[in-house]
Amino acid sequence: MKNFTGLLLIIFIHGFFFQTALAQDGKTALVPLPSVDDFTRGKDGWAFGLGLGIEYETAYEGSDEFGVEIQPAGAVQWRRGNDIFYFAGEALGWRGLRADTWLLEALIGFDEGREESDSDDGRLDGLGDTEEGFEVVLQARRAFSNDWRYWLVSRLVTGDNGNLGLFGVGRRFGDKTDGSGSEINIVAVFHDSKYANTGFGITAQQSAASGLDETRLSGGLRSIGIDYNYRHNINKNWQIFAEALYEHFSSDVRNSPIARSNYEAEVGIGFIYIF
């Protein structure tokens, strides 16, 4: 971690003191949305961004504990026309623009699961660790016009721990086409019984070990959420990004003893250097 941090510091100094070109290079992103990474500057071929983000977030889903976490940011991307293939963190995926108003995306990611140690207050003692595993994410956004001012969004997450679906609307602020600016999304989130019980259910064995009431959830509405994304090009190579997320749980989820809070929240900020 020290060597990695030192490398970022060197890149940071290089970017600010030796880079003379300022923010806009006039290139167009695949779609002008701050939530969609695009380091290609409108060109076909390889692109690479590397950075760090700092997040302040709930310790686990339903937790009333918060903590700070440092996460790597950026991605390796390859673009050909209106298609981008990418590797970002623990996700390998593709996104493509169709008819100027459809953004389609598919990725394979990794679900880290939950560990008893995620709660410093011992709230998860006796529940054991939830299994890690891969998940497939399919997403589609349909814009009302090719300037991507308003859109509809849908997402399906499926894996060993069940299925989750998301439906909502979005709004972009700003007029630049390089992916900078800000956006907001309001969504309704649904899960099946397997996904619900992976996060908030308590089996008879877990109940005996933890002292919490045995809990079995059915599928349905999980939450109503709102998220805000911001991205700004400091100069040709440096970006600053930020995100805030709030998810208010449904009554079924709130009734679980695991849900110590009625909501989940997260705020984060970070920098990315584009090579």
Coordinates of C-alpha atoms in Angstrom, one line a residue:
M1 CA 0.0 0.0 0.0
K2 CA 2.9 2.4 0.8
N3 CA 4.4 1.8 -2.7
F4 CA 1.0 2.3 -4.3
T5 CA 0.4 5.5 -2.4
G6 CA 3.9 6.8 -3.4
L7 CA 3.2 6.1 -7.0
L8 CA 0.0 8.0 -6.9
L9 CA 1.8 11.0 -5.2
I10 CA 4.4 11.1 -8.0
I11 CA 1.6 11.0 -10.6
F12 CA -0.2 13.8 -8.7
I13 CA 2.8 16.1 -8.7
H14 CA 3.5 15.4 -12.3
G15 CA 0.0 16.1 -13.3
F16 CA -0.3 19.5 -11.5
F17 CA 3.1 20.9 -12.0
F18 CA 4.0 19.7 -15.5
Q19 CA 0.7 19.5 -17.2
T20 CA -0.2 22.8 -18.9
A21 CA -3.3 21.8 -20.8
L22 CA -6.5 22.6 -18.9
A23 CA -9.7 20.8 -18.4
Q24 CA -11.6 20.3 -21.7
D25 CA -10.1 18.6 -24.7
G26 CA -13.2 18.8 -26.7
K27 CA -13.7 15.0 -26.9
T28 CA -17.0 13.2 -26.5
A29 CA -17.7 10.5 -24.0
L30 CA -19.7 7.4 -24.9
V31 CA -22.6 9.0 -23.0
P32 CA -22.3 12.4 -21.1
L33 CA -23.1 10.8 -17.7
P34 CA -20.8 11.4 -14.6
S35 CA -21.7 7.9 -13.3
V36 CA -20.3 6.2 -16.4
D37 CA -16.5 6.1 -16.5
D38 CA -15.0 6.8 -20.0
F39 CA -11.3 7.5 -20.2
T40 CA -11.0 7.1 -24.0
R41 CA -11.5 10.8 -24.9
G42 CA -13.6 9.8 -27.8
K43 CA -10.9 7.7 -29.4
D44 CA -10.8 4.0 -30.3
G45 CA -8.2 1.8 -28.6
W46 CA -6.9 1.4 -25.1
A47 CA -7.4 3.8 -22.2
F48 CA -6.3 3.6 -18.6
G49 CA -7.3 5.5 -15.4
L50 CA -5.9 5.0 -11.9
G51 CA -6.8 6.6 -8.7
L52 CA -8.1 6.4 -5.1
G53 CA -11.4 7.1 -3.4
I54 CA -12.3 7.6 0.2
E55 CA -15.7 6.4 1.3
Y56 CA -17.7 7.0 4.5
E57 CA -20.4 4.4 4.7
T58 CA -22.4 1.9 6.8
A59 CA -20.4 -1.1 7.9
Y60 CA -22.9 -3.5 6.3
E61 CA -26.4 -3.5 5.0
G62 CA -28.8 -2.4 7.8
S63 CA -26.0 -1.3 10.1
D64 CA -26.1 1.7 12.4
E65 CA -22.2 1.7 12.4
F66 CA -20.2 3.8 10.0
G67 CA -16.6 3.7 8.9
V68 CA -14.1 5.1 6.5
E69 CA -12.7 2.9 3.7
I70 CA -10.1 3.6 1.0
Q71 CA -10.8 2.1 -2.3
P72 CA -8.9 1.9 -5.6
A73 CA -10.6 3.7 -8.5
G74 CA -10.2 3.7 -12.3
A75 CA -10.3 1.1 -15.0
V76 CA -8.6 -0.4 -18.0
Q77 CA -10.8 0.2 -21.1
W78 CA -10.8 -0.7 -24.8
R79 CA -13.1 1.2 -27.1
R80 CA -14.3 0.5 -30.6
G81 CA -16.9 3.0 -31.9
N82 CA -19.9 2.9 -29.5
D83 CA -18.7 -0.1 -27.5
I84 CA -16.4 -0.1 -24.5
F85 CA -15.0 -3.2 -22.9
Y86 CA -13.5 -2.7 -19.4
F87 CA -11.9 -4.2 -16.3
A88 CA -12.5 -2.2 -13.2
G89 CA -11.7 -3.6 -9.7
E90 CA -13.5 -6.9 -9.4
A91 CA -15.7 -6.4 -12.5
L92 CA -15.2 -7.4 -16.1
G93 CA -17.8 -5.8 -18.4
W94 CA -19.1 -4.2 -21.6
R95 CA -21.2 -1.2 -22.3
G96 CA -22.6 -0.1 -25.7
L97 CA -24.5 2.9 -27.0
R98 CA -27.3 2.1 -29.5
A99 CA -29.5 4.6 -31.5
D100 CA -28.0 7.4 -29.4
T101 CA -30.6 6.9 -26.7
W102 CA -30.0 3.3 -25.4
L103 CA -27.1 2.5 -23.1
L104 CA -26.7 -1.2 -22.5
E105 CA -24.3 -2.8 -20.1
A106 CA -23.4 -6.3 -18.9
L107 CA -20.7 -7.3 -16.4
I108 CA -19.5 -10.1 -14.2
G109 CA -18.6 -9.0 -10.7
F110 CA -17.6 -10.4 -7.3
D111 CA -19.8 -10.2 -4.3
E112 CA -17.6 -10.1 -1.2
G113 CA -20.4 -11.2 1.2
R114 CA -20.6 -10.2 4.8
E115 CA -18.4 -11.2 7.8
E116 CA -19.2 -11.2 11.5
S117 CA -16.2 -8.9 12.0
D118 CA -17.9 -6.2 9.9
S119 CA -19.6 -5.1 13.1
D120 CA -17.2 -3.6 15.7
D121 CA -20.1 -3.7 18.2
G122 CA -20.7 -7.4 17.8
R123 CA -24.1 -7.0 16.2
L124 CA -23.3 -9.9 13.8
D125 CA -21.9 -12.3 16.4
G126 CA -23.3 -15.8 15.9
L127 CA -24.6 -15.2 12.4
G128 CA -21.5 -16.5 10.6
D129 CA -20.2 -15.2 7.3
T130 CA -22.2 -15.0 4.1
E131 CA -20.7 -16.7 1.1
E132 CA -18.6 -14.9 -1.4
G133 CA -19.4 -15.4 -5.1
F134 CA -19.8 -14.1 -8.6
E135 CA -22.8 -12.2 -9.8
V136 CA -24.0 -11.0 -13.3
V137 CA -25.3 -7.5 -13.7
L138 CA -27.4 -6.4 -16.7
Q139 CA -28.4 -2.8 -17.1
A140 CA -30.2 -0.6 -19.6
R141 CA -30.8 3.1 -19.7
R142 CA -33.2 4.7 -22.1
A143 CA -32.8 8.5 -22.7
F144 CA -35.7 10.7 -23.7
S145 CA -33.3 12.5 -26.2
N146 CA -29.8 12.2 -27.4
D147 CA -28.5 14.9 -25.1
W148 CA -29.2 12.5 -22.1
R149 CA -30.9 15.1 -20.0
Y150 CA -33.5 12.6 -18.7
W151 CA -33.6 8.8 -18.8
L152 CA -35.2 5.6 -17.4
V153 CA -32.9 3.0 -15.9
S154 CA -33.4 -0.7 -15.1
R155 CA -30.9 -3.2 -13.6
L156 CA -30.9 -6.9 -12.8
V157 CA -28.4 -8.5 -10.5
T158 CA -28.3 -12.3 -10.3
G159 CA -26.0 -14.7 -8.6
D160 CA -25.7 -17.4 -6.0
N161 CA -27.3 -15.2 -3.4
G162 CA -30.5 -14.5 -5.3
N163 CA -31.8 -11.8 -7.6
L164 CA -32.2 -8.0 -7.3
G165 CA -34.0 -5.6 -9.6
L166 CA -33.9 -1.9 -9.9
F167 CA -36.1 0.6 -11.8
G168 CA -35.9 4.4 -11.8
V169 CA -35.5 7.7 -13.4
G170 CA -32.4 10.0 -13.8
R171 CA -31.6 13.6 -14.5
R172 CA -28.3 15.1 -15.7
F173 CA -27.1 18.7 -14.9
G174 CA -24.6 20.6 -17.0
D175 CA -24.1 20.8 -20.8
K176 CA -20.6 19.2 -21.4
T177 CA -20.3 16.1 -23.4
D178 CA -17.1 14.8 -21.8
G179 CA -18.8 13.0 -18.9
S180 CA -18.3 15.8 -16.4
G181 CA -21.0 17.5 -14.5
S182 CA -23.6 15.9 -12.1
E183 CA -26.6 13.6 -12.2
I184 CA -29.2 12.3 -9.8
N185 CA -31.2 9.0 -9.9
I186 CA -34.3 8.0 -7.9
V187 CA -34.9 4.3 -7.9
A188 CA -37.1 1.5 -6.5
V189 CA -35.3 -1.7 -5.6
F190 CA -36.8 -5.2 -5.4
H191 CA -35.4 -8.5 -4.3
D192 CA -36.5 -12.1 -4.3
S193 CA -36.7 -14.1 -1.1
K194 CA -33.2 -15.7 -1.5
Y195 CA -31.6 -12.3 -1.9
A196 CA -33.6 -10.8 1.0
N197 CA -32.8 -13.6 3.4
T198 CA -29.1 -13.6 2.5
G199 CA -28.8 -10.1 3.8
F200 CA -31.5 -9.9 6.5
G201 CA -32.8 -13.4 7.2
I202 CA -31.9 -15.4 10.3
T203 CA -32.1 -19.2 10.3
A204 CA -32.9 -21.3 13.3
Q205 CA -29.2 -22.2 13.7
Q206 CA -28.2 -18.6 13.5
S207 CA -30.9 -17.6 16.0
A208 CA -29.6 -20.2 18.5
A209 CA -26.1 -18.9 18.1
S210 CA -26.8 -15.2 18.2
G211 CA -29.8 -14.9 20.4
L212 CA -31.7 -13.0 17.7
D213 CA -35.2 -14.0 16.6
E214 CA -35.5 -16.4 13.7
T215 CA -36.5 -14.3 10.7
R216 CA -37.7 -15.3 7.2
L217 CA -38.4 -12.6 4.6
S218 CA -40.4 -12.9 1.4
G219 CA -39.5 -11.2 -1.9
G220 CA -40.8 -7.8 -2.9
L221 CA -39.9 -4.1 -2.4
R222 CA -36.5 -3.7 -0.7
S223 CA -36.1 0.0 -0.7
I224 CA -36.4 3.4 -2.3
G225 CA -33.1 5.0 -3.1
I226 CA -31.5 8.2 -4.4
D227 CA -28.0 8.7 -5.5
Y228 CA -26.0 11.7 -6.7
N229 CA -22.8 11.6 -8.9
Y230 CA -20.4 14.3 -9.7
R231 CA -17.3 14.4 -12.0
H232 CA -15.0 17.3 -12.9
N233 CA -11.9 17.4 -15.2
I234 CA -9.3 19.4 -13.3
N235 CA -7.0 19.3 -16.3
K236 CA -6.3 17.0 -19.3
N237 CA -5.2 14.1 -17.0
W238 CA -6.8 14.6 -13.6
Q239 CA -10.5 14.0 -12.6
I240 CA -12.2 14.5 -9.3
F241 CA -15.3 12.5 -8.6
A242 CA -17.9 12.2 -5.8
E243 CA -21.0 10.2 -5.0
A244 CA -23.7 10.2 -2.3
L245 CA -26.2 7.4 -1.8
Y246 CA -29.2 7.0 0.4
E247 CA -31.4 3.9 0.5
H248 CA -34.5 3.8 2.8
F249 CA -35.5 0.2 3.6
S250 CA -39.0 -1.2 3.3
S251 CA -41.0 -2.2 6.4
D252 CA -40.2 -5.9 5.8
V253 CA -36.5 -5.2 5.8
R254 CA -36.7 -2.9 8.8
N255 CA -38.4 -5.6 10.8
S256 CA -35.3 -7.8 10.6
P257 CA -33.2 -7.8 13.8
I258 CA -30.1 -7.4 11.4
A259 CA -31.5 -4.0 10.3
R260 CA -30.3 -1.8 13.2
S261 CA -31.1 1.3 11.0
N262 CA -33.9 2.2 8.6
Y263 CA -31.5 3.1 5.9
E264 CA -28.1 2.7 4.3
A265 CA -26.0 5.6 3.3
E266 CA -22.6 6.4 1.7
V267 CA -20.6 9.4 0.6
G268 CA -17.3 9.3 -1.2
I269 CA -14.8 11.4 -3.0
G270 CA -11.7 10.6 -5.0
F271 CA -9.2 11.4 -7.8
I272 CA -8.3 9.6 -11.0
Y273 CA -5.3 10.1 -13.3
I274 CA -6.0 9.3 -16.9
F275 CA -2.9 8.1 -18.8

